[in-house]
PDB file of C-alpha atoms in Angstrom:
ATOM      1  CA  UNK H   1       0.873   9.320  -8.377  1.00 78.00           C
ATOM      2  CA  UNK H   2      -0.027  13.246  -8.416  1.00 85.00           C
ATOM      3  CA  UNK H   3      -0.217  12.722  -4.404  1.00 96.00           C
ATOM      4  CA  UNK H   4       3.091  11.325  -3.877  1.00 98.00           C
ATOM      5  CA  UNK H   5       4.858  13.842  -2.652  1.00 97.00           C
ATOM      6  CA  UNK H   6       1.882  14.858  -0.186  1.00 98.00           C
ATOM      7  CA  UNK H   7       1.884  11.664   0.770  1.00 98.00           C
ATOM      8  CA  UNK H   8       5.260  11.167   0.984  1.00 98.00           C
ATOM      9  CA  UNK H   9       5.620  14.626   3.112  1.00 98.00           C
ATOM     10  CA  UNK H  10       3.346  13.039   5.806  1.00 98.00           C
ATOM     11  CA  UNK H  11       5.611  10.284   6.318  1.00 98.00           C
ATOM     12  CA  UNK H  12       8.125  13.074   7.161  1.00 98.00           C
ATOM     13  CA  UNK H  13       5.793  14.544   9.582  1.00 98.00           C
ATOM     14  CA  UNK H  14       5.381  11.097  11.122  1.00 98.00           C
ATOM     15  CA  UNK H  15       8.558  10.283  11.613  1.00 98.00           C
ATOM     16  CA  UNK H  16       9.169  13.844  13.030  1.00 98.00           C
ATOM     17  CA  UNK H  17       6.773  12.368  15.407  1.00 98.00           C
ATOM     18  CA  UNK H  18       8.750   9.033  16.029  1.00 97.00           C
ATOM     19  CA  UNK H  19      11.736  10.828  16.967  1.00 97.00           C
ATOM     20  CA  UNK H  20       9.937  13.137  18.968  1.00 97.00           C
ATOM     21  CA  UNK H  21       8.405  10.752  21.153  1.00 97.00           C
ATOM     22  CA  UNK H  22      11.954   8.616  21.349  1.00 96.00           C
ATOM     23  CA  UNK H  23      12.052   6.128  18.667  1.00 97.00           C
ATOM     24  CA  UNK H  24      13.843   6.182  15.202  1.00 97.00           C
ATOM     25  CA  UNK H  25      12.707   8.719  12.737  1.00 98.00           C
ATOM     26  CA  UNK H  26      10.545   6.891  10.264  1.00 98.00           C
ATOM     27  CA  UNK H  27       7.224   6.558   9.153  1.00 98.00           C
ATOM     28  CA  UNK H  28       4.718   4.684   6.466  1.00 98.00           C
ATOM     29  CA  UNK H  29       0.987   5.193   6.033  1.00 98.00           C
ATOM     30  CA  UNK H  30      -1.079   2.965   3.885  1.00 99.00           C
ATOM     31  CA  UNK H  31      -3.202   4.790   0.950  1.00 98.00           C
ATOM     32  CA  UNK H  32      -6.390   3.122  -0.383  1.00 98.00           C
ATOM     33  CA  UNK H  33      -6.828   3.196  -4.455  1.00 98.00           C
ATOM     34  CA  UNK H  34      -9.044   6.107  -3.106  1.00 97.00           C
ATOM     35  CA  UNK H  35      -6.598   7.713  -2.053  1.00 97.00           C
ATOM     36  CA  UNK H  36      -7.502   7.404   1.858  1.00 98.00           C
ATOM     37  CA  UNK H  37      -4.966   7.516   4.353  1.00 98.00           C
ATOM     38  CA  UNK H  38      -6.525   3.996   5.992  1.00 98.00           C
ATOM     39  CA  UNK H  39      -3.079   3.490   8.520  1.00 98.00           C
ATOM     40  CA  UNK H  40      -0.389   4.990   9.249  1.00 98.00           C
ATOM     41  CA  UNK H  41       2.422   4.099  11.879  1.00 98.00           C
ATOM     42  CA  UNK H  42       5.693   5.689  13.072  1.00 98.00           C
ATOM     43  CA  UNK H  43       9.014   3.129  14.475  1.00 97.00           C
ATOM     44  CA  UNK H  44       8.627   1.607  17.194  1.00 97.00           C
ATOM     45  CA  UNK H  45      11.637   0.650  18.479  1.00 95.00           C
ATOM     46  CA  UNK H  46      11.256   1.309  22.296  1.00 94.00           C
ATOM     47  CA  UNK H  47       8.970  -1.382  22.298  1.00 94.00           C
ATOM     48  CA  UNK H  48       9.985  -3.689  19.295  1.00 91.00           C
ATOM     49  CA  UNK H  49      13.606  -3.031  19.401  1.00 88.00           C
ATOM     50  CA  UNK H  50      15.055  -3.948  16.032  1.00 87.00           C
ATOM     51  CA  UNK H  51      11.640  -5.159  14.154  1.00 94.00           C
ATOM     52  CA  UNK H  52       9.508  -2.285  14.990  1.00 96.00           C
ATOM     53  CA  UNK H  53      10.076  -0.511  11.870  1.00 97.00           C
ATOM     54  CA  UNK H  54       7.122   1.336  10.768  1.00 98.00           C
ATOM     55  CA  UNK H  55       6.765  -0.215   7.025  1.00 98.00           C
ATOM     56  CA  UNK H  56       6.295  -3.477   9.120  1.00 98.00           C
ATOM     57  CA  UNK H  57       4.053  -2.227  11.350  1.00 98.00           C
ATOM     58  CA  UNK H  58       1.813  -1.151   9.011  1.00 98.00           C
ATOM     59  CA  UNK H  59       2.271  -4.047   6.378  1.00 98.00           C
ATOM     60  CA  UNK H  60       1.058  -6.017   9.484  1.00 98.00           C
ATOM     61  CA  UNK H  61      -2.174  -4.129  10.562  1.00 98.00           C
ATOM     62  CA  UNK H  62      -3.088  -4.110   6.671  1.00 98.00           C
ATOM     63  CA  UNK H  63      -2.875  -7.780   7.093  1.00 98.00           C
ATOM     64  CA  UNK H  64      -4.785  -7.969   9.495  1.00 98.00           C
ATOM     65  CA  UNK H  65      -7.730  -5.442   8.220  1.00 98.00           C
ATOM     66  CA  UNK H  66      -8.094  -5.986   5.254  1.00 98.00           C
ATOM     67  CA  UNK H  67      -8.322  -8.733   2.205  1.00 97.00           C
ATOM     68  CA  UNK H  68      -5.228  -9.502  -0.189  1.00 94.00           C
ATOM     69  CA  UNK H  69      -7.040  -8.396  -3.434  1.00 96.00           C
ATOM     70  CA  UNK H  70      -8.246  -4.988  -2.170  1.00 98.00           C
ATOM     71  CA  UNK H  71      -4.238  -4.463  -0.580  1.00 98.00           C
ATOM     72  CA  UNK H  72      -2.943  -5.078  -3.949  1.00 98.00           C
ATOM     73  CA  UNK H  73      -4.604  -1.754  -5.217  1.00 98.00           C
ATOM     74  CA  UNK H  74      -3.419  -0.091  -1.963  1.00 98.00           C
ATOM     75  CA  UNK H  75       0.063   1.879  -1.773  1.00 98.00           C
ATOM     76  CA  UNK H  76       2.756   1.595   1.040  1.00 98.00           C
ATOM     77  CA  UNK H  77       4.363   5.486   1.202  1.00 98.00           C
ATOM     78  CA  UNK H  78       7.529   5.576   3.459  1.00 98.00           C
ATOM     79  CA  UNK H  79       9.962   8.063   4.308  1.00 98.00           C
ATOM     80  CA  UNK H  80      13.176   5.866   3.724  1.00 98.00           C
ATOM     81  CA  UNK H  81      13.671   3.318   1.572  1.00 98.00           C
ATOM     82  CA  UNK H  82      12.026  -0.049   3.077  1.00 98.00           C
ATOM     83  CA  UNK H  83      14.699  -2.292   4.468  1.00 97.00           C
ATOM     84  CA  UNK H  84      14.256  -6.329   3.505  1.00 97.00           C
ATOM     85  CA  UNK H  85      12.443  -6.973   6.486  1.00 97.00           C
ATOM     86  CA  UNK H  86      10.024  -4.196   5.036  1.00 98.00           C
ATOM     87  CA  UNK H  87       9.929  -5.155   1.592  1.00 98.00           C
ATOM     88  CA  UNK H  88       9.312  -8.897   2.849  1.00 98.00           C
ATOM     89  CA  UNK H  89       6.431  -7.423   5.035  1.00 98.00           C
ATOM     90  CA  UNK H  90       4.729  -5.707   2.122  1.00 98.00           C
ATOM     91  CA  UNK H  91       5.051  -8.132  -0.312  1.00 98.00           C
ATOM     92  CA  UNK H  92       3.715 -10.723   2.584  1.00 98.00           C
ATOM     93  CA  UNK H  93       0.530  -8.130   3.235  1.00 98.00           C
ATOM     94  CA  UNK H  94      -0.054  -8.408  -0.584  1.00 98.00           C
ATOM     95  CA  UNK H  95       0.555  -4.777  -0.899  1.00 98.00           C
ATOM     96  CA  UNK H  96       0.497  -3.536  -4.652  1.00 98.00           C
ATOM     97  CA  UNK H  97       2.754  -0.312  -4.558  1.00 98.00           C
ATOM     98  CA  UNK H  98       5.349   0.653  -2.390  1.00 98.00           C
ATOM     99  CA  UNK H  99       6.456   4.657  -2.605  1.00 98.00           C
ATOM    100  CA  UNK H 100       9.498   6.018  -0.826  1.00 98.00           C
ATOM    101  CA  UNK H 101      11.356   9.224  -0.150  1.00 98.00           C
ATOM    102  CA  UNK H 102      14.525   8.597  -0.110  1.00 97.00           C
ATOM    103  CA  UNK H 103      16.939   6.123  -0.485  1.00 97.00           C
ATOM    104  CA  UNK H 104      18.230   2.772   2.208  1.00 95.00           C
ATOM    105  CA  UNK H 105      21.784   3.937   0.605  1.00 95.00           C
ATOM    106  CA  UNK H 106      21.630   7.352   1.816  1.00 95.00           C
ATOM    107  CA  UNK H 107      20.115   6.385   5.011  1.00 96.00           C
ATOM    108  CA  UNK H 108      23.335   4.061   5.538  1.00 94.00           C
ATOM    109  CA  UNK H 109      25.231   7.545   4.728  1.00 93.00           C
ATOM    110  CA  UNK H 110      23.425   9.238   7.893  1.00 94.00           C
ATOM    111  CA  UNK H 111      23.406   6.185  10.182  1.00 94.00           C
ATOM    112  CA  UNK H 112      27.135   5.257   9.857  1.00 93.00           C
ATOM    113  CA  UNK H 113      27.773   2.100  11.741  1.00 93.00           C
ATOM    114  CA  UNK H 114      25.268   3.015  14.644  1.00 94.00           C
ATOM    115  CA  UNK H 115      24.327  -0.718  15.886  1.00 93.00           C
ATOM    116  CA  UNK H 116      20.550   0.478  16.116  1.00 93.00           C
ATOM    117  CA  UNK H 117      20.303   0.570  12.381  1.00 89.00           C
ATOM    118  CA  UNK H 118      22.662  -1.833  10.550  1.00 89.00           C
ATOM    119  CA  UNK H 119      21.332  -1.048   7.314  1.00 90.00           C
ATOM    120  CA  UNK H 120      21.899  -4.059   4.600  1.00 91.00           C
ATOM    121  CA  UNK H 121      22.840  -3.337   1.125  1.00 92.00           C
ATOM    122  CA  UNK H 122      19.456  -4.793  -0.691  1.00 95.00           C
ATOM    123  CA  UNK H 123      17.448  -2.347  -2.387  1.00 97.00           C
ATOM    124  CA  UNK H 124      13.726  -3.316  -1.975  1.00 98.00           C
ATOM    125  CA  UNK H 125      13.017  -3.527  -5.956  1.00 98.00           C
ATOM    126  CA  UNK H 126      15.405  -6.550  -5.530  1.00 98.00           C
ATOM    127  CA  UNK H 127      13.418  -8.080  -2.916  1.00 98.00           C
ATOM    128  CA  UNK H 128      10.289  -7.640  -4.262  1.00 98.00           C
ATOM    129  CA  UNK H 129      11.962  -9.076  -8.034  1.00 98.00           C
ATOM    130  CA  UNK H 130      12.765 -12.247  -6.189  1.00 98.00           C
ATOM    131  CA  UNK H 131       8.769 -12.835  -5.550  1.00 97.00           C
ATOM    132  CA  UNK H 132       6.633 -14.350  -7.372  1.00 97.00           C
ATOM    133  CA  UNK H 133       3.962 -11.878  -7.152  1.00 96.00           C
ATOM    134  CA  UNK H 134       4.884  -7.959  -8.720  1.00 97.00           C
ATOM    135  CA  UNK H 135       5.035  -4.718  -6.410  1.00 98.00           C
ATOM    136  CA  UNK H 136       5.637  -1.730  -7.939  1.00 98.00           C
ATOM    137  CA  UNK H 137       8.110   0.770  -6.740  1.00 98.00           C
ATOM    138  CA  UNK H 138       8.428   4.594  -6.489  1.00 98.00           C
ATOM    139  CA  UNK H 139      11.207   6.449  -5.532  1.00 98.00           C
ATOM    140  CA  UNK H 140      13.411   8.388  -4.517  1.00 98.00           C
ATOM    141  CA  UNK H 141      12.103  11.681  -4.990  1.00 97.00           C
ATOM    142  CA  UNK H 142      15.312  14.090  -4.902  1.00 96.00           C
ATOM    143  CA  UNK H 143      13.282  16.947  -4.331  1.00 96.00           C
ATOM    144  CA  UNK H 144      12.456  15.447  -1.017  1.00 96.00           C
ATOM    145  CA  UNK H 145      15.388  13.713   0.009  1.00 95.00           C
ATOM    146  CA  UNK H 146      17.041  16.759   2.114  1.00 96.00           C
ATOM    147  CA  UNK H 147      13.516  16.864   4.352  1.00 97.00           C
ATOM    148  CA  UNK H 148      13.758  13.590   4.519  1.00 97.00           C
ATOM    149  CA  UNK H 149      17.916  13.465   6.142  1.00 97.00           C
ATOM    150  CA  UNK H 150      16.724  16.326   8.395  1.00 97.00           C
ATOM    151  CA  UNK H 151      15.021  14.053  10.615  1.00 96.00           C
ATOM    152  CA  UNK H 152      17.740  11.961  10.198  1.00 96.00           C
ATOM    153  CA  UNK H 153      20.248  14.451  11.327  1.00 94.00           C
ATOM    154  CA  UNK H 154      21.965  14.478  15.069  1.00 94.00           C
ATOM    155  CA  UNK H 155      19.816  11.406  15.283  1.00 96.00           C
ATOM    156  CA  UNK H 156      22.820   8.752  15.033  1.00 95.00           C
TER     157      UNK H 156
END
């Protein structure tokens, strides 16, 4: 918890990245309860179109990697909000923690009705209170949320 906002700032700087290299500006990393970066993973949407959203892609190389027990002491930080595809992919991984900067609402605010990112009206605390298995949330941090919709900015 006292390296969220680091944490959180690196998804920034990832999905400064994303944009950079032409997808949508978002990123996740996945922090062990050592608090290693183990993966991390901008969008992907040039390649994935609609489902390469980075919370997925790294809920599904956790999967992959590593064993359900040690994932739920692991945390999920994210720039934005994850959507219910994300939230679905995390609590699938067996992620404990998800921690994000700012917002799906506000993200809907900056994206409009741009048919690359339809955002849905779910927050992911409702998702993950419809499993049977807990995930904790954090977020949003306000005193990030303005680094966060700069990336965001021009981008829609």
């Amino acid at each position: 918890m006292k390296d969220d906002l680091k944490h959180i700032r690196e998804t920034i700087r990832i999905a400064k990245e994303s944009r950079d290299g032409g997808n949508h500006p978002f990123g996740a990393i996945l922090v062990s309860p050592e608090n290693e970066v183990l993966l991390r993973s901008g969008n992907s949407f040039k390649d994935d179109r609609g489902v390469g959203h980075a919370e997925a892609n790294v809920a599904r190389a956790a999967s992959q990697q590593y064993g359900a027990e040690f994932l739920e002491q692991c945390t999920l930080y994210t720039s934005v909000e994850p959507c219910c595809m994300c939230a679905g992919a995390c609590y699938w991984a067996g992620i404990g923690t998800v921690v994000y900067g700012m917002t799906e609402k506000r993200l809907a605010v900056l994206t409009g009705e741009n048919p690359e990112n339809l955002t849905l009206n779910l927050s992911c605390e409702d998702v993950f209170a419809a499993g049977q298995r807990k995930v904790s949330t954090r977020g949003p941090f306000s005193e990030l949320e303005e680094e966060v919709a700069e990336g965001h900015k021009d981008f829609w």
